[in-house]
mmCIF file of C-alpha atoms in Angstrom:
data_model
loop_
_atom_site.group_PDB
_atom_site.id
_atom_site.type_symbol
_atom_site.label_atom_id
_atom_site.label_comp_id
_atom_site.label_asym_id
_atom_site.label_seq_id
_atom_site.Cartn_x
_atom_site.Cartn_y
_atom_site.Cartn_z
ATOM 1 C CA UNK A 388 11.100 0.262 34.620
ATOM 2 C CA UNK A 389 12.285 1.517 31.253
ATOM 3 C CA UNK A 390 15.703 -0.017 30.455
ATOM 4 C CA UNK A 391 18.654 2.326 30.819
ATOM 5 C CA UNK A 392 19.149 2.194 27.042
ATOM 6 C CA UNK A 393 16.418 4.797 26.753
ATOM 7 C CA UNK A 394 18.778 7.325 28.316
ATOM 8 C CA UNK A 395 21.374 7.123 25.558
ATOM 9 C CA UNK A 396 19.167 9.016 23.131
ATOM 10 C CA UNK A 397 18.840 11.912 25.563
ATOM 11 C CA UNK A 398 22.586 11.806 26.207
ATOM 12 C CA UNK A 399 23.326 11.661 22.493
ATOM 13 C CA UNK A 400 21.298 14.805 21.953
ATOM 14 C CA UNK A 401 22.481 16.765 24.983
ATOM 15 C CA UNK A 402 24.269 19.235 22.730
ATOM 16 C CA UNK A 403 21.045 19.813 20.802
ATOM 17 C CA UNK A 404 18.992 20.175 23.965
ATOM 18 C CA UNK A 405 21.520 22.545 25.513
ATOM 19 C CA UNK A 406 21.248 24.909 22.564
ATOM 20 C CA UNK A 407 17.462 24.708 22.307
ATOM 21 C CA UNK A 408 16.155 27.966 23.685
ATOM 22 C CA UNK A 409 13.092 28.188 25.864
ATOM 23 C CA UNK A 410 11.133 29.784 23.036
ATOM 24 C CA UNK A 411 11.893 26.824 20.773
ATOM 25 C CA UNK A 412 10.845 24.321 23.440
ATOM 26 C CA UNK A 413 7.562 26.133 23.953
ATOM 27 C CA UNK A 414 6.835 26.383 20.236
ATOM 28 C CA UNK A 415 7.518 22.698 19.702
ATOM 29 C CA UNK A 416 5.358 21.824 22.710
ATOM 30 C CA UNK A 417 2.537 23.939 21.294
ATOM 31 C CA UNK A 418 2.966 22.173 17.948
ATOM 32 C CA UNK A 419 2.808 18.765 19.637
ATOM 33 C CA UNK A 420 -0.472 19.591 21.385
ATOM 34 C CA UNK A 421 -1.896 21.174 18.238
ATOM 35 C CA UNK A 422 -0.857 18.094 16.289
ATOM 36 C CA UNK A 423 -2.647 15.847 18.767
ATOM 37 C CA UNK A 424 -5.940 17.712 18.363
ATOM 38 C CA UNK A 425 -5.591 18.035 14.597
ATOM 39 C CA UNK A 426 -4.837 14.337 14.166
ATOM 40 C CA UNK A 427 -7.793 13.445 16.370
ATOM 41 C CA UNK A 428 -10.216 15.667 14.430
ATOM 42 C CA UNK A 429 -8.870 14.600 11.033
ATOM 43 C CA UNK A 430 -8.839 10.889 11.815
ATOM 44 C CA UNK A 431 -12.264 10.759 13.470
ATOM 45 C CA UNK A 432 -13.961 11.167 10.082
ATOM 46 C CA UNK A 433 -12.594 7.850 8.838
ATOM 47 C CA UNK A 434 -12.350 5.906 12.092
ATOM 48 C CA UNK A 435 -13.264 2.224 11.605
ATOM 49 C CA UNK A 436 -13.238 2.552 7.807
ATOM 50 C CA UNK A 437 -10.949 0.435 5.643
ATOM 51 C CA UNK A 438 -8.521 2.074 3.204
ATOM 52 C CA UNK A 439 -10.689 0.870 0.333
ATOM 53 C CA UNK A 440 -13.805 2.438 1.866
ATOM 54 C CA UNK A 441 -11.910 5.701 2.396
ATOM 55 C CA UNK A 442 -10.761 5.789 -1.227
ATOM 56 C CA UNK A 443 -14.287 5.098 -2.423
ATOM 57 C CA UNK A 444 -15.835 7.875 -0.324
ATOM 58 C CA UNK A 445 -13.107 10.532 -0.172
ATOM 59 C CA UNK A 446 -10.400 9.638 -2.670
ATOM 60 C CA UNK A 447 -7.642 10.796 -0.339
ATOM 61 C CA UNK A 448 -8.916 12.055 3.006
ATOM 62 C CA UNK A 449 -7.035 15.259 3.850
ATOM 63 C CA UNK A 450 -9.473 17.780 5.312
ATOM 64 C CA UNK A 451 -11.071 18.272 8.729
ATOM 65 C CA UNK A 452 -14.769 17.961 7.936
ATOM 66 C CA UNK A 453 -16.339 16.138 10.874
ATOM 67 C CA UNK A 454 -18.817 13.337 10.335
ATOM 68 C CA UNK A 455 -17.695 9.766 10.789
ATOM 69 C CA UNK A 456 -19.461 7.207 12.951
ATOM 70 C CA UNK A 457 -19.604 9.728 15.826
ATOM 71 C CA UNK A 458 -21.289 12.301 13.568
ATOM 72 C CA UNK A 459 -18.971 15.040 14.729
ATOM 73 C CA UNK A 460 -19.266 18.634 13.681
ATOM 74 C CA UNK A 461 -16.388 20.098 11.706
ATOM 75 C CA UNK A 462 -13.415 20.592 14.028
ATOM 76 C CA UNK A 463 -14.791 18.553 16.922
ATOM 77 C CA UNK A 464 -12.471 16.150 18.705
ATOM 78 C CA UNK A 465 -12.854 12.814 20.494
ATOM 79 C CA UNK A 466 -11.696 11.125 23.675
ATOM 80 C CA UNK A 467 -8.032 11.292 22.588
ATOM 81 C CA UNK A 468 -7.852 15.055 23.035
ATOM 82 C CA UNK A 469 -10.489 15.236 25.765
ATOM 83 C CA UNK A 470 -8.653 12.795 28.029
ATOM 84 C CA UNK A 471 -5.338 14.536 27.347
ATOM 85 C CA UNK A 472 -6.808 17.842 28.456
ATOM 86 C CA UNK A 473 -8.352 16.197 31.530
ATOM 87 C CA UNK A 474 -4.970 14.715 32.456
ATOM 88 C CA UNK A 475 -3.229 18.022 31.816
ATOM 89 C CA UNK A 476 -5.654 19.901 34.067
ATOM 90 C CA UNK A 477 -5.023 17.380 36.825
ATOM 91 C CA UNK A 478 -1.246 17.765 36.550
ATOM 92 C CA UNK A 479 -1.453 21.552 36.582
ATOM 93 C CA UNK A 480 -3.857 21.657 39.529
ATOM 94 C CA UNK A 481 -1.888 19.150 41.611
ATOM 95 C CA UNK A 482 1.549 20.343 40.603
ATOM 96 C CA UNK A 483 2.398 16.780 39.595
ATOM 97 C CA UNK A 484 1.078 13.437 38.415
ATOM 98 C CA UNK A 485 -1.029 12.150 41.313
ATOM 99 C CA UNK A 486 -2.866 8.838 40.876
ATOM 100 C CA UNK A 487 -6.054 9.754 42.757
ATOM 101 C CA UNK A 488 -6.262 13.140 41.060
ATOM 102 C CA UNK A 489 -5.769 11.604 37.621
ATOM 103 C CA UNK A 490 -8.412 8.954 38.274
ATOM 104 C CA UNK A 491 -10.835 11.592 39.513
ATOM 105 C CA UNK A 492 -10.172 13.745 36.459
ATOM 106 C CA UNK A 493 -10.949 10.821 34.168
ATOM 107 C CA UNK A 494 -14.057 9.977 36.202
ATOM 108 C CA UNK A 495 -15.275 13.574 35.949
ATOM 109 C CA UNK A 496 -14.662 13.478 32.211
ATOM 110 C CA UNK A 497 -16.781 10.346 31.847
ATOM 111 C CA UNK A 498 -19.578 11.909 33.909
ATOM 112 C CA UNK A 499 -19.831 14.512 31.176
ATOM 113 C CA UNK A 500 -21.166 11.785 28.885
ATOM 114 C CA UNK A 501 -18.512 11.968 26.156
ATOM 115 C CA UNK A 502 -19.493 10.636 22.773
ATOM 116 C CA UNK A 503 -16.900 7.891 22.881
ATOM 117 C CA UNK A 504 -15.368 5.953 25.791
ATOM 118 C CA UNK A 505 -13.145 2.960 25.103
ATOM 119 C CA UNK A 506 -14.048 -0.299 26.800
ATOM 120 C CA UNK A 507 -10.786 -0.539 28.754
ATOM 121 C CA UNK A 508 -11.023 3.106 29.782
ATOM 122 C CA UNK A 509 -14.588 2.662 30.980
ATOM 123 C CA UNK A 510 -13.682 -0.467 32.926
ATOM 124 C CA UNK A 511 -10.725 1.243 34.610
ATOM 125 C CA UNK A 512 -12.784 4.263 35.616
ATOM 126 C CA UNK A 513 -15.543 2.067 36.986
ATOM 127 C CA UNK A 514 -12.935 0.098 38.961
ATOM 128 C CA UNK A 515 -11.802 3.377 40.523
ATOM 129 C CA UNK A 516 -15.357 4.450 41.311
ATOM 130 C CA UNK A 517 -16.224 1.093 42.878
ATOM 131 C CA UNK A 518 -13.026 0.510 44.862
ATOM 132 C CA UNK A 519 -11.408 3.902 45.317
ATOM 133 C CA UNK A 520 -8.214 2.416 43.857
ATOM 134 C CA UNK A 521 -6.569 4.528 41.185
ATOM 135 C CA UNK A 522 -4.790 1.568 39.625
ATOM 136 C CA UNK A 523 -6.510 -1.060 37.529
ATOM 137 C CA UNK A 524 -5.630 -4.708 37.946
ATOM 138 C CA UNK A 525 -2.677 -5.958 35.860
ATOM 139 C CA UNK A 526 -3.943 -7.517 32.659
ATOM 140 C CA UNK A 527 -1.822 -8.026 29.576
ATOM 141 C CA UNK A 528 -5.033 -8.201 27.537
ATOM 142 C CA UNK A 529 -5.504 -4.483 28.242
ATOM 143 C CA UNK A 530 -2.688 -3.480 25.880
ATOM 144 C CA UNK A 531 -4.780 -0.956 23.984
ATOM 145 C CA UNK A 532 -3.642 2.483 22.882
ATOM 146 C CA UNK A 533 -5.803 4.437 25.348
ATOM 147 C CA UNK A 534 -3.017 5.248 27.783
ATOM 148 C CA UNK A 535 -0.726 6.311 24.935
ATOM 149 C CA UNK A 536 -3.167 8.607 23.142
ATOM 150 C CA UNK A 537 -3.468 10.870 26.223
ATOM 151 C CA UNK A 538 0.151 10.799 27.402
ATOM 152 C CA UNK A 539 1.306 14.142 25.979
ATOM 153 C CA UNK A 540 0.807 16.100 29.245
ATOM 154 C CA UNK A 541 3.185 13.683 30.983
ATOM 155 C CA UNK A 542 5.740 14.068 28.188
ATOM 156 C CA UNK A 543 5.695 17.859 28.532
ATOM 157 C CA UNK A 544 5.571 17.968 32.335
ATOM 158 C CA UNK A 545 8.560 15.587 32.663
ATOM 159 C CA UNK A 546 10.612 17.175 29.875
ATOM 160 C CA UNK A 547 14.231 17.038 31.022
ATOM 161 C CA UNK A 548 13.536 14.668 33.936
ATOM 162 C CA UNK A 549 15.491 11.476 34.616
ATOM 163 C CA UNK A 550 14.185 8.231 33.171
ATOM 164 C CA UNK A 551 12.869 6.886 36.471
ATOM 165 C CA UNK A 552 10.769 9.994 37.033
ATOM 166 C CA UNK A 553 9.338 9.801 33.527
ATOM 167 C CA UNK A 554 8.463 6.126 33.865
ATOM 168 C CA UNK A 555 6.782 6.597 37.246
ATOM 169 C CA UNK A 556 4.691 9.475 35.959
ATOM 170 C CA UNK A 557 3.734 7.557 32.822
ATOM 171 C CA UNK A 558 2.618 4.488 34.729
ATOM 172 C CA UNK A 559 0.610 6.473 37.269
ATOM 173 C CA UNK A 560 -1.617 7.892 34.540
ATOM 174 C CA UNK A 561 -1.578 4.776 32.370
ATOM 175 C CA UNK A 562 -2.460 2.281 35.082
ATOM 176 C CA UNK A 563 -5.671 4.021 36.005
ATOM 177 C CA UNK A 564 -7.092 2.204 32.995
ATOM 178 C CA UNK A 565 -4.350 0.272 31.170
ATOM 179 C CA UNK A 566 -2.109 -1.868 33.371
ATOM 180 C CA UNK A 567 -0.306 -3.950 30.756
ATOM 181 C CA UNK A 568 3.422 -4.310 30.127
ATOM 182 C CA UNK A 569 3.179 -3.907 26.336
ATOM 183 C CA UNK A 570 1.045 -0.783 26.729
ATOM 184 C CA UNK A 571 3.625 0.582 29.184
ATOM 185 C CA UNK A 572 6.477 -0.074 26.765
ATOM 186 C CA UNK A 573 4.714 1.649 23.874
ATOM 187 C CA UNK A 574 3.475 4.595 25.916
ATOM 188 C CA UNK A 575 6.880 5.233 27.474
ATOM 189 C CA UNK A 576 8.500 5.084 24.059
ATOM 190 C CA UNK A 577 6.096 7.682 22.670
ATOM 191 C CA UNK A 578 6.922 9.953 25.617
ATOM 192 C CA UNK A 579 10.618 9.560 24.836
ATOM 193 C CA UNK A 580 10.081 10.274 21.139
ATOM 194 C CA UNK A 581 8.001 13.388 21.822
ATOM 195 C CA UNK A 582 10.587 14.679 24.286
ATOM 196 C CA UNK A 583 13.426 14.074 21.854
ATOM 197 C CA UNK A 584 11.502 15.898 19.126
ATOM 198 C CA UNK A 585 10.685 18.836 21.408
ATOM 199 C CA UNK A 586 14.391 19.107 22.216
ATOM 200 C CA UNK A 587 15.238 19.235 18.513
ATOM 201 C CA UNK A 588 16.596 15.729 17.923
ATOM 202 C CA UNK A 589 17.193 14.518 14.382
ATOM 203 C CA UNK A 590 14.967 12.053 12.570
ATOM 204 C CA UNK A 591 17.836 9.547 12.650
ATOM 205 C CA UNK A 592 17.867 9.796 16.439
ATOM 206 C CA UNK A 593 14.113 9.220 16.608
ATOM 207 C CA UNK A 594 14.423 6.242 14.249
ATOM 208 C CA UNK A 595 17.144 4.750 16.450
ATOM 209 C CA UNK A 596 14.882 5.170 19.474
ATOM 210 C CA UNK A 597 12.037 3.408 17.657
ATOM 211 C CA UNK A 598 14.375 0.577 16.741
ATOM 212 C CA UNK A 599 15.464 0.309 20.378
ATOM 213 C CA UNK A 600 11.865 -0.494 21.290
ATOM 214 C CA UNK A 601 11.746 -3.176 18.592
ATOM 215 C CA UNK A 602 15.008 -4.677 19.860
ATOM 216 C CA UNK A 603 13.550 -4.945 23.363
ATOM 217 C CA UNK A 604 10.013 -5.868 22.274
ATOM 218 C CA UNK A 605 10.146 -7.474 18.796
ATOM 219 C CA UNK A 606 6.353 -7.501 18.562
ATOM 220 C CA UNK A 607 6.595 -3.799 17.647
ATOM 221 C CA UNK A 608 8.571 -4.521 14.445
ATOM 222 C CA UNK A 609 7.438 -1.981 11.862
ATOM 223 C CA UNK A 610 10.078 -1.787 9.149
ATOM 224 C CA UNK A 611 9.185 -3.331 5.779
ATOM 225 C CA UNK A 612 5.577 -3.678 6.891
ATOM 226 C CA UNK A 613 2.503 -1.758 5.768
ATOM 227 C CA UNK A 614 -0.219 -2.049 8.394
ATOM 228 C CA UNK A 615 -3.680 -1.117 7.148
ATOM 229 C CA UNK A 616 -6.890 -0.919 9.145
ATOM 230 C CA UNK A 617 -5.041 -0.906 12.500
ATOM 231 C CA UNK A 618 -6.961 -1.956 15.582
ATOM 232 C CA UNK A 619 -6.806 -0.288 18.982
ATOM 233 C CA UNK A 620 -3.972 -2.641 20.024
ATOM 234 C CA UNK A 621 -0.987 -0.470 20.853
ATOM 235 C CA UNK A 622 1.313 -2.579 18.692
ATOM 236 C CA UNK A 623 -0.817 -1.964 15.588
ATOM 237 C CA UNK A 624 -1.005 1.711 16.473
ATOM 238 C CA UNK A 625 2.713 2.308 16.837
ATOM 239 C CA UNK A 626 3.625 0.226 13.807
ATOM 240 C CA UNK A 627 1.506 2.581 11.710
ATOM 241 C CA UNK A 628 2.754 5.727 13.448
ATOM 242 C CA UNK A 629 6.442 4.833 13.231
ATOM 243 C CA UNK A 630 6.241 3.733 9.601
ATOM 244 C CA UNK A 631 4.305 6.821 8.509
ATOM 245 C CA UNK A 632 6.574 9.214 10.417
ATOM 246 C CA UNK A 633 9.723 7.800 8.820
ATOM 247 C CA UNK A 634 8.159 7.301 5.383
ATOM 248 C CA UNK A 635 7.060 10.948 4.998
ATOM 249 C CA UNK A 636 8.857 14.287 4.997
ATOM 250 C CA UNK A 637 6.421 16.809 6.470
ATOM 251 C CA UNK A 638 3.664 17.128 9.050
ATOM 252 C CA UNK A 639 0.837 17.114 6.520
ATOM 253 C CA UNK A 640 2.014 14.083 4.571
ATOM 254 C CA UNK A 641 2.567 12.147 7.798
ATOM 255 C CA UNK A 642 -1.002 12.669 9.005
ATOM 256 C CA UNK A 643 -2.547 12.091 5.580
ATOM 257 C CA UNK A 644 -0.624 8.822 5.344
ATOM 258 C CA UNK A 645 -1.838 7.709 8.782
ATOM 259 C CA UNK A 646 -5.527 8.546 8.464
ATOM 260 C CA UNK A 647 -5.836 6.922 5.063
ATOM 261 C CA UNK A 648 -4.702 3.636 6.611
ATOM 262 C CA UNK A 649 -8.137 3.606 8.283
ATOM 263 C CA UNK A 650 -8.936 1.577 11.382
ATOM 264 C CA UNK A 651 -8.473 3.400 14.673
ATOM 265 C CA UNK A 652 -7.585 6.481 12.671
ATOM 266 C CA UNK A 653 -8.318 9.173 15.255
ATOM 267 C CA UNK A 654 -5.860 7.644 17.709
ATOM 268 C CA UNK A 655 -3.115 6.745 15.248
ATOM 269 C CA UNK A 656 -3.330 10.291 13.881
ATOM 270 C CA UNK A 657 -3.417 11.855 17.353
ATOM 271 C CA UNK A 658 -0.208 10.083 18.341
ATOM 272 C CA UNK A 659 1.418 10.757 14.973
ATOM 273 C CA UNK A 660 0.297 14.375 15.285
ATOM 274 C CA UNK A 661 1.949 14.929 18.642
ATOM 275 C CA UNK A 662 5.222 13.407 17.403
ATOM 276 C CA UNK A 663 5.242 15.090 14.001
ATOM 277 C CA UNK A 664 4.107 18.398 15.488
ATOM 278 C CA UNK A 665 6.988 18.400 17.954
ATOM 279 C CA UNK A 666 9.440 17.422 15.219
ATOM 280 C CA UNK A 667 8.386 19.753 12.404
ATOM 281 C CA UNK A 668 7.202 22.695 14.500
ATOM 282 C CA UNK A 669 4.164 24.933 14.531
ATOM 283 C CA UNK A 670 5.005 26.816 11.342
ATOM 284 C CA UNK A 671 4.905 23.553 9.364
ATOM 285 C CA UNK A 672 1.324 22.702 10.364
ATOM 286 C CA UNK A 673 -1.122 23.726 7.608
ATOM 287 C CA UNK A 674 -3.130 26.822 8.469
ATOM 288 C CA UNK A 675 -6.302 25.192 7.178
ATOM 289 C CA UNK A 676 -5.943 22.511 9.844
ATOM 290 C CA UNK A 677 -5.032 24.896 12.650
ATOM 291 C CA UNK A 678 -8.074 26.999 11.814
ATOM 292 C CA UNK A 679 -10.449 24.057 11.535
ATOM 293 C CA UNK A 680 -10.208 22.615 15.054
ATOM 294 C CA UNK A 681 -12.694 23.977 17.583
ATOM 295 C CA UNK A 682 -11.201 27.240 18.853
ATOM 296 C CA UNK A 683 -11.898 26.606 22.523
ATOM 297 C CA UNK A 684 -10.222 23.211 22.291
ATOM 298 C CA UNK A 685 -7.215 24.576 20.421
ATOM 299 C CA UNK A 686 -6.726 27.406 22.903
ATOM 300 C CA UNK A 687 -6.861 24.937 25.792
ATOM 301 C CA UNK A 688 -4.241 22.787 24.063
ATOM 302 C CA UNK A 689 -1.897 25.713 23.479
ATOM 303 C CA UNK A 690 -2.274 27.020 27.029
ATOM 304 C CA UNK A 691 -1.677 23.605 28.569
ATOM 305 C CA UNK A 692 1.390 23.044 26.412
ATOM 306 C CA UNK A 693 3.049 26.202 27.697
ATOM 307 C CA UNK A 694 1.985 25.710 31.313
ATOM 308 C CA UNK A 695 3.218 22.110 31.446
ATOM 309 C CA UNK A 696 6.598 22.963 29.939
ATOM 310 C CA UNK A 697 6.986 25.852 32.412
ATOM 311 C CA UNK A 698 6.605 23.267 35.217
ATOM 312 C CA UNK A 699 9.177 20.884 33.720
ATOM 313 C CA UNK A 700 12.806 20.310 34.737
ATOM 314 C CA UNK A 701 13.837 21.521 31.271
ATOM 315 C CA UNK A 702 12.318 24.912 32.035
ATOM 316 C CA UNK A 703 14.160 25.130 35.353
ATOM 317 C CA UNK A 704 17.409 24.337 33.551
ATOM 318 C CA UNK A 705 16.788 27.257 31.234
ATOM 319 C CA UNK A 706 16.297 29.556 34.207
#
């Protein structure tokens, strides 16, 4: 379970949350989901490239143009957004986070022959298909970022819920494919950060929450470190995301900073995008990026964002 210390950030910002109107919550949720898709589409172009290779080919990569090793069309997204939408549909259809329904949603997604399926994700889905069990076997070697990249629907659905409820929901979806304690810690922290940002918390509050994770799990130490070419290991991912979020002052600069670090750029940018989107808001996301993502995908993201928040305890509190 997430240590009780995670609650203090919600308590510290109760005054902020209490004054955040429903309209503001919905707009920040929409910005978080938009940021996820934008980061995914922007980062996919330079996924698996080194910063030096990016500079040589693009100078500074800052536009959604497609391409990359997946040969995407302009505005197309990858498994980060696709799995998030699959999870979100499951939550909305079931009225909650149900293990079998989540596993089936991921299995259906993989049957559609997506362009990219991570090794741990594929193994977890195959375990479900072969055994009927919607929980993969515990394995601390499975501490990739796959459960974190798709966690936004859980963050929005459990907005305003108690810590135990959030943790249970997070681990239900995560453990279908990623049953590792470090992956749990990182994924649950990202949920907390997104929820704080949606509720209007300050950047100092988010930084304190990041540092709480480092205090509990020192492997996540990110201050005074520049991580380039990050792998799919969740520690690498969050070190880049946290550093870039605190180092920059707007949504655009945060995502440009992340994707030009290279490596697993679609996922680092997807996670940074959901956090930065929630923090800075929809009106701070560049129009050129909003208009570049596939329209059907973007509409699905915006609709899910609103629907999930409407199901959350925070919505019930607002009447």
